[in-house]
Coordinates of C-alpha atoms and ligand atoms in Angstrom, one line a residue:
M1 CA 116.6 79.8 101.8
E2 CA 113.2 81.5 102.6
N3 CA 111.2 82.1 105.1
L4 CA 107.8 80.3 104.7
Y5 CA 104.0 80.3 105.4
L6 CA 102.5 77.4 106.3
I7 CA 98.8 77.4 105.7
R8 CA 97.2 74.0 107.8
S9 CA 94.6 71.5 106.3
K10 CA 91.6 69.7 107.2
S11 CA 93.1 67.4 108.9
D12 CA 94.2 68.1 112.9
D13 CA 96.7 65.1 113.1
Q14 CA 98.7 65.9 109.8
N15 CA 98.8 69.7 110.7
I16 CA 100.9 68.7 114.2
I17 CA 102.9 65.8 111.7
V18 CA 104.5 68.4 109.2
G19 CA 104.9 71.0 111.5
L20 CA 106.9 68.5 113.2
K21 CA 108.6 67.2 110.0
L22 CA 109.6 71.2 109.3
L23 CA 110.9 72.6 112.4
E24 CA 112.3 69.5 112.6
Y25 CA 114.3 70.1 108.7
Y26 CA 114.5 73.9 110.1
S27 CA 116.3 73.3 113.3
K28 CA 119.1 71.6 112.5
N29 CA 119.2 73.9 109.4
Y30 CA 119.8 77.5 111.2
K31 CA 121.2 77.3 114.6
N32 CA 118.6 80.7 115.6
I33 CA 114.6 79.7 113.7
A34 CA 111.7 81.0 114.9
I35 CA 108.1 80.3 115.2
Y36 CA 105.5 82.6 114.1
C37 CA 101.5 82.6 113.8
P38 CA 99.6 85.1 113.6
I39 CA 96.2 84.1 115.5
A40 CA 96.6 81.6 117.3
S41 CA 94.2 79.4 119.3
K42 CA 94.6 78.2 122.2
H43 CA 95.3 74.8 121.7
D44 CA 98.0 76.9 119.5
I45 CA 99.5 78.0 122.0
S46 CA 100.4 75.3 124.0
I47 CA 101.8 73.1 121.2
F48 CA 104.4 75.9 120.2
Q49 CA 105.5 76.4 123.4
E50 CA 105.8 72.3 123.8
W51 CA 107.6 73.5 120.1
L52 CA 109.8 76.0 121.4
N53 CA 111.0 72.9 124.2
Q54 CA 111.2 70.3 122.2
F55 CA 113.4 72.2 119.3
S56 CA 115.5 74.1 121.8
I57 CA 113.9 77.6 119.8
N58 CA 115.1 81.2 121.7
Q59 CA 111.9 82.5 121.7
N60 CA 109.5 83.9 123.8
I61 CA 105.7 82.0 124.3
E62 CA 104.2 85.7 123.7
N63 CA 106.3 86.8 120.1
T64 CA 105.2 83.7 118.5
Y65 CA 101.3 84.7 117.7
S66 CA 100.4 89.3 117.2
F67 CA 96.4 87.8 118.0
I68 CA 94.4 85.4 120.0
D69 CA 91.7 84.0 118.0
K70 CA 88.6 86.2 119.0
D71 CA 90.5 89.7 119.1
A72 CA 91.6 89.1 116.1
M73 CA 88.3 89.0 115.1
E74 CA 86.9 92.2 116.8
E75 CA 90.3 94.4 115.2
F76 CA 90.2 93.3 112.2
N77 CA 87.1 94.5 111.8
K78 CA 87.8 97.9 114.2
D79 CA 90.2 98.8 112.2
S80 CA 92.1 96.3 108.8
N81 CA 94.9 99.0 109.6
I82 CA 95.5 97.9 112.8
F83 CA 94.8 94.5 112.5
F84 CA 97.6 93.6 110.0
N85 CA 99.8 96.8 110.8
T86 CA 100.2 94.6 114.2
I87 CA 100.6 91.4 112.0
L88 CA 103.3 92.9 109.6
K89 CA 104.5 94.4 112.6
T90 CA 105.7 91.2 114.7
Y91 CA 106.6 89.6 111.7
E92 CA 109.5 92.6 110.7
E93 CA 111.2 92.4 113.7
L94 CA 110.7 88.6 113.8
K95 CA 112.4 89.1 110.7
E96 CA 115.3 90.5 111.4
K97 CA 116.3 88.6 115.2
Y98 CA 116.3 85.6 113.3
E99 CA 117.8 83.5 109.8
F100 CA 114.5 81.4 109.3
V101 CA 110.9 82.1 111.2
L102 CA 108.0 79.2 110.3
T103 CA 104.8 81.4 109.9
I104 CA 102.3 79.2 111.0
G105 CA 98.9 80.5 108.9
F106 CA 95.5 79.8 111.5
S107 CA 93.2 78.0 111.0
Q108 CA 89.5 79.2 111.7
F109 CA 89.5 83.3 111.4
G110 CA 85.9 84.4 112.4
I111 CA 84.5 81.3 113.8
G112 CA 84.8 80.4 110.9
I113 CA 82.6 83.2 108.8
L114 CA 85.3 84.4 107.2
D115 CA 87.4 83.0 103.7
T116 CA 89.9 81.6 105.9
F117 CA 92.1 79.9 103.8
G118 CA 91.5 83.6 101.7
L119 CA 92.7 85.8 104.7
N120 CA 96.1 83.7 105.4
V121 CA 97.1 83.9 101.1
K122 CA 96.5 87.2 101.7
I123 CA 98.0 87.6 104.9
A124 CA 101.2 86.0 103.6
K125 CA 101.2 88.5 100.3
N126 CA 101.5 91.1 102.6
L127 CA 104.5 89.5 104.0
N128 CA 105.3 88.3 101.7
T129 CA 106.1 85.1 102.4
P130 CA 105.8 82.0 99.5
I131 CA 103.7 79.6 100.5
V132 CA 103.9 76.3 101.7
A133 CA 100.3 74.6 101.5
D134 CA 99.4 71.4 104.1
V135 CA 96.4 70.2 101.5
C136 CA 94.6 66.7 102.2
S137 CA 95.3 64.5 99.5
E138 CA 91.1 64.9 97.9
Y139 CA 91.2 69.7 97.9
M140 CA 95.2 68.8 96.3
S141 CA 93.6 69.6 92.8
M142 CA 91.1 72.3 94.4
T143 CA 93.6 74.5 96.3
Q144 CA 95.9 74.4 93.9
K145 CA 93.7 76.5 90.7
H146 CA 92.8 78.5 93.7
L147 CA 95.9 79.6 94.6
D148 CA 97.2 79.5 90.5
K149 CA 94.8 82.2 90.3
L150 CA 95.3 83.5 93.7
L151 CA 98.9 84.5 94.0
N152 CA 99.2 85.0 89.8
G153 CA 100.9 81.9 89.9
K154 CA 103.7 82.4 91.5
N155 CA 105.7 80.2 93.7
Y156 CA 104.6 78.3 96.0
V157 CA 104.1 74.2 97.6
L158 CA 101.3 71.7 98.1
I159 CA 102.2 69.5 101.2
D160 CA 101.1 66.8 103.1
E161 CA 103.3 64.3 105.5
N162 CA 104.9 63.5 102.6
I163 CA 107.0 67.0 102.2
D164 CA 109.3 67.9 98.7
F165 CA 112.4 69.8 101.2
E166 CA 114.4 70.0 97.9
K167 CA 111.6 71.3 96.1
I168 CA 110.2 74.2 99.1
S169 CA 113.7 75.0 98.8
Q170 CA 113.6 76.1 95.7
L171 CA 110.5 78.3 96.8
K172 CA 111.0 82.4 96.3
S173 CA 109.9 86.1 98.4
Y174 CA 107.1 87.2 97.0
D175 CA 106.9 91.0 95.3
F176 CA 104.0 92.5 96.6
M177 CA 103.6 95.9 97.2
T178 CA 99.8 95.6 99.4
P179 CA 99.1 99.1 100.2
Y180 CA 99.4 96.9 104.0
R181 CA 102.8 97.2 102.9
F182 CA 102.9 100.5 102.1
K183 CA 101.8 101.8 105.2
Y184 CA 104.4 99.8 107.2
E185 CA 106.6 100.8 105.3
M186 CA 105.9 105.1 105.4
I187 CA 105.3 104.4 110.1
K188 CA 109.0 103.0 109.7
K189 CA 110.4 105.7 107.5
G190 CA 109.0 107.8 109.0
I191 CA 109.5 106.8 112.7
K192 CA 113.1 106.7 111.7
N193 CA 113.9 109.7 110.4
K194 CA 111.6 111.8 112.6
K195 CA 110.4 115.1 111.3
T196 CA 107.8 118.1 112.2
V197 CA 104.8 118.9 110.5
V198 CA 102.3 122.0 110.8
L199 CA 98.3 121.1 111.4
P200 CA 97.4 124.5 110.8
E201 CA 93.3 123.6 111.1
G202 CA 93.7 123.0 115.4
N203 CA 89.8 123.5 115.5
D204 CA 88.8 120.7 113.6
E205 CA 88.0 117.7 115.5
R206 CA 89.2 114.7 113.1
I207 CA 92.6 116.8 112.9
L208 CA 92.8 115.9 117.2
K209 CA 91.7 112.6 116.6
A210 CA 94.6 112.1 114.1
C211 CA 97.0 113.5 115.4
D212 CA 96.1 111.3 119.5
I213 CA 96.5 108.6 117.0
L214 CA 99.9 110.1 115.3
L215 CA 101.1 110.3 118.1
K216 CA 100.7 107.5 119.5
T217 CA 102.5 106.1 117.0
E218 CA 105.6 107.8 117.9
V219 CA 106.1 108.3 113.7
V220 CA 106.1 112.6 114.0
D221 CA 106.7 115.8 115.6
L222 CA 103.5 117.9 115.2
I223 CA 103.1 121.6 116.1
I224 CA 99.0 122.5 115.9
L225 CA 98.1 125.8 115.1
G226 CA 94.4 127.4 116.6
D227 CA 93.6 128.7 120.5
E228 CA 95.4 126.7 123.2
K229 CA 93.1 126.8 125.6
E230 CA 90.1 125.4 123.2
I231 CA 91.9 123.3 121.3
K232 CA 92.9 121.1 125.0
Q233 CA 89.8 122.0 125.5
N234 CA 87.9 120.2 122.1
A235 CA 90.6 117.0 123.4
E236 CA 90.1 116.8 126.5
K237 CA 85.8 116.5 125.7
L238 CA 86.9 113.8 122.5
M239 CA 89.3 111.9 125.1
L240 CA 91.8 112.6 123.5
N241 CA 95.7 112.8 124.5
I242 CA 97.6 115.4 122.1
H243 CA 99.4 117.0 124.8
S244 CA 103.0 115.6 123.1
A245 CA 102.0 117.9 120.4
K246 CA 103.2 121.8 120.3
M247 CA 100.8 125.2 120.0
M248 CA 100.7 127.5 118.4
N249 CA 98.5 131.1 117.1
P250 CA 98.8 132.8 115.1
S251 CA 96.4 135.5 116.1
T252 CA 98.8 136.6 119.0
S253 CA 102.2 134.1 118.0
D254 CA 106.1 136.4 118.1
L255 CA 106.3 135.2 115.8
C256 CA 104.1 137.1 113.7
E257 CA 106.8 140.2 113.0
E258 CA 109.1 138.0 112.1
F259 CA 106.9 136.4 109.7
A260 CA 105.1 139.3 108.4
S261 CA 108.7 141.2 106.9
M262 CA 109.9 137.1 105.4
L263 CA 106.6 137.3 103.6
Y264 CA 107.0 140.6 103.0
E265 CA 110.0 140.5 101.4
A266 CA 109.8 136.9 98.8
R267 CA 105.5 139.4 97.9
K268 CA 106.8 143.3 97.5
S269 CA 108.1 142.9 93.8
K270 CA 104.0 141.5 93.0
G271 CA 102.9 143.8 95.3
M272 CA 102.1 143.3 98.4
T273 CA 102.1 146.0 100.7
L274 CA 104.0 145.3 105.0
D275 CA 100.6 145.8 106.0
Q276 CA 99.3 143.4 103.7
A277 CA 101.3 141.1 104.7
K278 CA 100.7 141.6 108.8
E279 CA 97.3 141.1 108.0
L280 CA 98.2 137.5 105.6
V281 CA 100.3 136.0 108.4
K282 CA 97.5 135.6 110.8
D283 CA 95.4 133.3 108.1
K284 CA 96.5 129.9 109.5
T285 CA 97.4 128.2 106.3
Y286 CA 100.3 131.3 105.3
F287 CA 101.5 130.7 109.2
G288 CA 101.8 127.1 108.2
T289 CA 103.5 128.2 105.1
L290 CA 105.9 130.4 106.6
L291 CA 106.7 128.2 109.6
V292 CA 107.3 125.0 106.5
H293 CA 109.0 128.3 104.8
S294 CA 111.6 129.5 107.8
G295 CA 112.6 125.5 109.2
K296 CA 110.5 125.9 111.7
A297 CA 108.4 123.1 110.7
D298 CA 109.3 120.0 107.8
A299 CA 106.3 119.7 106.4
M300 CA 102.6 120.8 106.6
V301 CA 99.5 119.3 105.8
S302 CA 95.9 121.5 105.4
G303 CA 92.6 122.1 103.0
A304 CA 89.8 119.8 105.7
S305 CA 88.0 123.2 105.7
T306 CA 89.6 125.2 103.0
T307 CA 89.9 124.5 99.0
T308 CA 92.5 122.6 97.0
A309 CA 93.5 126.2 95.8
E310 CA 93.0 128.3 99.5
T311 CA 95.8 125.4 100.3
I312 CA 98.3 125.4 97.6
R313 CA 98.4 128.9 97.0
P314 CA 100.3 130.0 99.5
A315 CA 103.4 127.6 98.6
L316 CA 103.2 128.4 95.6
Q317 CA 103.7 131.8 95.9
L318 CA 106.6 131.1 98.6
I319 CA 108.1 128.4 99.1
K320 CA 108.8 128.0 95.2
T321 CA 109.2 125.0 93.1
Q322 CA 111.8 122.6 92.9
E323 CA 115.2 123.3 90.8
G324 CA 114.7 122.0 88.1
V325 CA 111.3 121.2 88.2
S326 CA 108.4 123.4 86.5
S327 CA 105.4 123.1 88.0
V328 CA 103.7 121.9 90.7
S329 CA 101.4 118.8 90.2
G330 CA 99.7 115.7 92.4
L331 CA 99.3 111.9 92.4
F332 CA 97.4 109.7 94.6
F333 CA 99.4 106.2 95.8
M334 CA 96.3 103.7 94.7
G335 CA 96.6 100.7 96.7
L336 CA 94.6 97.6 94.7
E337 CA 95.3 94.3 96.6
D338 CA 98.8 93.4 95.8
K339 CA 100.1 96.8 94.7
M340 CA 100.3 100.1 94.4
L341 CA 99.8 102.2 91.7
A342 CA 100.6 106.4 91.1
F343 CA 98.7 108.1 89.2
A344 CA 98.8 112.4 88.1
D345 CA 98.5 114.5 87.7
C346 CA 94.8 115.0 90.1
A347 CA 95.6 118.0 91.5
V348 CA 96.4 121.0 90.2
N349 CA 97.1 121.6 86.6
P350 CA 93.3 122.2 84.5
N351 CA 95.2 122.2 81.3
P352 CA 98.6 121.2 81.6
T353 CA 101.3 122.5 78.5
A354 CA 103.8 119.1 77.0
E355 CA 106.2 121.3 79.4
Q356 CA 103.7 120.9 82.4
L357 CA 102.6 117.1 81.4
A358 CA 106.6 116.4 81.0
S359 CA 106.9 117.9 84.0
S360 CA 104.4 115.8 85.9
A361 CA 105.9 112.3 84.5
Y362 CA 109.8 113.2 85.6
V363 CA 108.6 114.5 89.3
S364 CA 105.3 111.1 89.3
A365 CA 108.0 108.8 88.7
M366 CA 110.4 110.4 91.4
T367 CA 108.3 110.2 94.3
A368 CA 106.9 106.3 92.7
K369 CA 110.5 105.6 93.7
S370 CA 110.7 107.7 96.9
F371 CA 108.5 105.5 98.4
G372 CA 110.0 101.7 97.5
L373 CA 108.4 101.9 93.7
D374 CA 110.9 101.1 90.7
P375 CA 108.7 103.8 88.3
K376 CA 107.7 102.6 85.0
V377 CA 105.4 105.9 83.1
A378 CA 102.5 106.2 80.8
L379 CA 101.4 109.0 79.3
L380 CA 98.1 108.4 78.3
S381 CA 96.0 109.5 75.3
Y382 CA 92.6 108.0 74.3
S383 CA 94.9 106.9 71.5
S384 CA 98.2 104.1 71.5
G385 CA 101.0 104.8 69.6
D386 CA 100.4 105.8 66.8
S387 CA 96.5 104.6 66.9
G388 CA 94.8 107.5 66.9
K389 CA 94.5 111.8 66.0
G390 CA 93.7 114.0 67.2
E391 CA 95.0 118.6 69.0
S392 CA 95.5 116.9 73.0
V393 CA 97.1 113.4 71.6
D394 CA 99.8 115.3 69.4
L395 CA 100.3 116.8 72.8
V396 CA 100.5 114.3 74.5
K397 CA 103.8 113.3 71.7
E398 CA 105.1 116.5 72.3
A399 CA 104.9 115.6 76.2
L400 CA 106.8 112.1 75.4
K401 CA 109.4 114.2 73.5
I402 CA 110.4 116.5 75.4
A403 CA 110.6 113.8 79.1
K404 CA 113.0 112.2 76.8
E405 CA 115.0 115.1 75.8
K406 CA 115.1 116.6 78.9
Y407 CA 114.7 113.2 81.6
P408 CA 116.9 111.5 79.3
E409 CA 117.0 107.7 82.5
L410 CA 112.8 108.5 82.8
N411 CA 111.3 105.4 82.3
I412 CA 108.6 106.6 79.9
D413 CA 106.5 105.8 77.5
G414 CA 103.1 106.2 75.6
P415 CA 100.3 107.6 74.6
M416 CA 99.0 105.1 75.4
Q417 CA 94.3 104.0 76.5
F418 CA 94.9 103.3 80.3
D419 CA 94.4 99.3 79.1
C420 CA 97.5 99.3 77.1
A421 CA 99.2 100.4 80.0
Y422 CA 97.7 97.9 82.8
D423 CA 97.7 95.0 80.3
P424 CA 100.2 93.2 79.5
K425 CA 98.2 91.3 76.7
T426 CA 96.4 94.2 74.7
A427 CA 100.1 95.8 75.5
A428 CA 101.5 93.2 73.1
S429 CA 98.8 94.0 70.6
K430 CA 97.6 97.5 71.2
M431 CA 101.5 98.0 71.5
P432 CA 104.4 95.4 70.6
E433 CA 107.4 97.7 70.5
S434 CA 106.8 99.1 74.3
K435 CA 109.5 98.3 76.7
I436 CA 106.5 99.0 79.4
A437 CA 103.8 98.8 77.3
G438 CA 101.2 96.8 80.0
Q439 CA 103.6 96.7 83.7
I440 CA 102.8 100.6 84.2
N441 CA 103.8 101.3 87.6
V442 CA 103.1 105.8 87.1
Y443 CA 99.9 107.4 84.9
V444 CA 99.8 110.4 83.8
F445 CA 97.0 111.6 82.7
P446 CA 96.7 114.5 80.0
D447 CA 94.5 116.8 82.0
L448 CA 93.0 118.0 85.4
D449 CA 89.6 116.5 84.2
A450 CA 90.3 113.3 82.9
A451 CA 93.6 112.0 86.1
N452 CA 90.6 113.8 88.7
I453 CA 87.6 111.8 87.8
G454 CA 89.8 108.5 86.9
Y455 CA 91.0 108.4 90.7
K456 CA 87.9 109.0 92.1
A457 CA 86.7 105.8 89.9
V458 CA 89.3 103.5 90.8
Q459 CA 88.9 104.6 94.3
R460 CA 84.9 104.5 94.9
T461 CA 84.3 101.3 91.8
A462 CA 87.6 98.9 93.1
N463 CA 87.2 100.1 96.4
A464 CA 91.4 100.6 96.1
L465 CA 92.8 103.0 99.4
A466 CA 93.4 106.2 98.0
I467 CA 97.0 108.0 99.7
G468 CA 96.7 111.7 98.9
P469 CA 97.4 114.0 97.0
I470 CA 101.0 114.7 97.8
L471 CA 101.8 117.9 96.0
Q472 CA 105.3 116.8 93.9
G473 CA 108.0 119.4 92.5
L474 CA 107.3 121.8 95.9
K475 CA 111.2 122.9 98.2
K476 CA 108.8 121.7 100.3
P477 CA 106.4 119.8 101.3
V478 CA 102.7 120.5 101.4
N479 CA 100.0 118.6 101.3
D480 CA 95.6 119.2 100.3
L481 CA 93.7 117.3 102.9
S482 CA 89.5 117.0 101.0
R483 CA 87.0 118.8 103.0
G484 CA 85.8 114.9 102.6
C485 CA 87.9 114.2 104.8
L486 CA 88.7 110.8 107.1
V487 CA 90.9 110.7 109.9
D488 CA 92.9 108.3 108.9
D489 CA 93.2 110.2 105.6
I490 CA 94.3 112.5 108.0
V491 CA 96.8 110.5 109.3
D492 CA 98.2 108.6 105.8
T493 CA 99.0 112.6 104.6
V494 CA 101.1 113.7 107.7
I495 CA 102.9 110.2 107.5
L496 CA 103.4 110.5 103.2
S497 CA 104.3 114.4 104.2
A498 CA 107.2 114.4 107.2
V499 CA 108.3 110.4 105.0
Q500 CA 108.5 113.4 101.8
A501 CA 110.3 116.4 103.9
Q502 CA 113.6 113.5 104.5
Ligands
ACO601 N1 103.2 125.3 90.1 C1 104.0 126.2 90.2 N2 103.8 126.7 90.0 C2 102.8 127.1 90.1 C3 101.3 127.1 89.9 C4 102.2 125.3 89.6 N3 101.2 124.2 88.9 N4 100.0 126.9 89.3 C5 100.3 128.5 90.3 N5 102.2 128.6 90.2 C6 103.0 130.1 90.5 C7 102.3 130.7 89.9 O1 102.9 131.0 88.9 C8 102.0 132.3 90.9 O2 103.7 132.2 91.1 P1 104.1 133.8 91.8 O3 103.0 135.0 92.3 O4 105.5 134.4 92.3 O5 104.2 133.8 89.7 C9 101.6 131.8 92.2 O6 101.0 130.0 92.5 C10 100.0 132.2 91.7 O7 99.4 132.2 90.5 P2 98.2 132.3 89.9 O8 98.5 132.0 89.0 O9 97.7 133.6 90.8 O10 96.9 130.2 90.9 P3 96.6 131.0 90.9 O11 96.2 131.5 92.7 O12 95.1 131.5 90.4 O13 95.8 129.6 90.9 C11 96.3 126.9 91.1 C12 97.1 128.0 91.3 C13 95.7 126.6 92.7 C14 96.9 125.8 91.5 C15 94.8 126.9 90.6 O14 95.8 126.0 89.3 C16 94.4 126.0 91.0 O15 92.5 125.9 91.5 N6 94.2 124.6 90.8 C17 93.3 123.4 90.6 C18 93.1 122.4 91.9 C19 91.7 121.9 92.0 O16 90.4 122.5 92.4 N7 91.8 120.9 91.7 C20 91.0 119.4 92.4 C21 90.4 119.2 93.7 S1 91.9 118.5 94.4 C22 91.4 116.5 94.2 O17 90.1 116.7 94.6 C23 92.4 116.1 95.2

């Protein structure tokens, strides 16, 4: 039996009857049940207290909700990430502790300004908990149509005072990967196996603000590069607490000599002199890369003030690619309403060869898998199957051949147009023989122009969350920030890098 998300009706009396009937039934069937309400009113809380007593539920009243009324609206407007993460965290903790959790949706949010029903469905999708909607009879058919649309026809049950428990027992958990769940899982993974990330740009306010958030979450250990006194003064001015971060100054560090000879040894065959190496290690990006290369840090995140090329060149020269990977590439996770897609290569290779496209496809699938997706990969083109002809189509066909030979376990197909890759109906008419067209979650674009324009178009026009770019294929993670990055982008990239380092 799955946990349930009860959406309440407009009638308070009916809600009480339904709540009591559900608790009566489930407290008989399970020894250990819990009640949870994401946003509770004071009135709700007093009813929950009565229910805890009546059904001998072993749960503190403080654990039955995440927010009280107005606080929820405030947090939702201030930072929806924290809002959803708090709800996911409370719920997942209850889920671990109790055999059955009855989530009771909130009946009003934001004094009725916002779409309460829609937000309840959104939270149920984030919790992947099937919906039982308590509906007054006159709203039944309208609610059914609405839920069919919001849940992509997934299972839910409409009830009134007469509850069909047999029907409810057929419900299955949802499998949505919402951007909030994706981030929640990432943080959970990071905390479980804590890694050290170096941030070379200690002179940037956004970096310091991100450090404050990251250290509060205790998801990573941090090394910040720059002048310690200056960094501390700036943090104080901004009222940030970054005390637990380690600080190092590339201009004066004791490590400079060791790093200079390390860099010289690695690059002397390319013509680097020891004097040049001694000078280069004072550069914050080289110093940070050397911290990762030498194992003193697990990952680096940089690029708030440097170009992609400046950020990643030291890593390409020093850290180098993993065995079996010929080319480094950059992937973005694109968070849509209830699913995550991966786009590559949005960051590194302007004009990839067929070999590089195949390599991008493989490492992208591995990255997607390590973040919880079951990778189905498309090599994108302006042509689907054999429909179009041209040099770039031939290149994609060649890449598919190489990928299939080199990585026989890879679930990959192409060439494919985006609509054919994404939409099952289009796939059925354009590539009916393909097993994965229409269900693609890893999209490999034919070149950097297409990929970079593609991810930004989806990010801006569809308001999708873009997490990345994740540089993939390096032996150790080094990730690049955009110069226009926001504090949230830095936080996401640091957590992502820590998870990549595991
Ligand atoms: N994978 C692995 N190694 C590579 C790769 C790659 N894709 N590209 C270069 N290298 C290695 C080279 O083999 C070389 O190693 P070596 O010196 O030990 O022989 C080293 O990196 C330097 O190679 P160069 O050819 O000198 O590379 P260069 O520094 O000129 O360029 C770079 C490499 C930085 C990746 C370049 O291709 C580039 O600028 N790409 C575009 C980056 C960009 O602007 N992206 C878009 C913006 S990002 C965004 O919007 C998210």
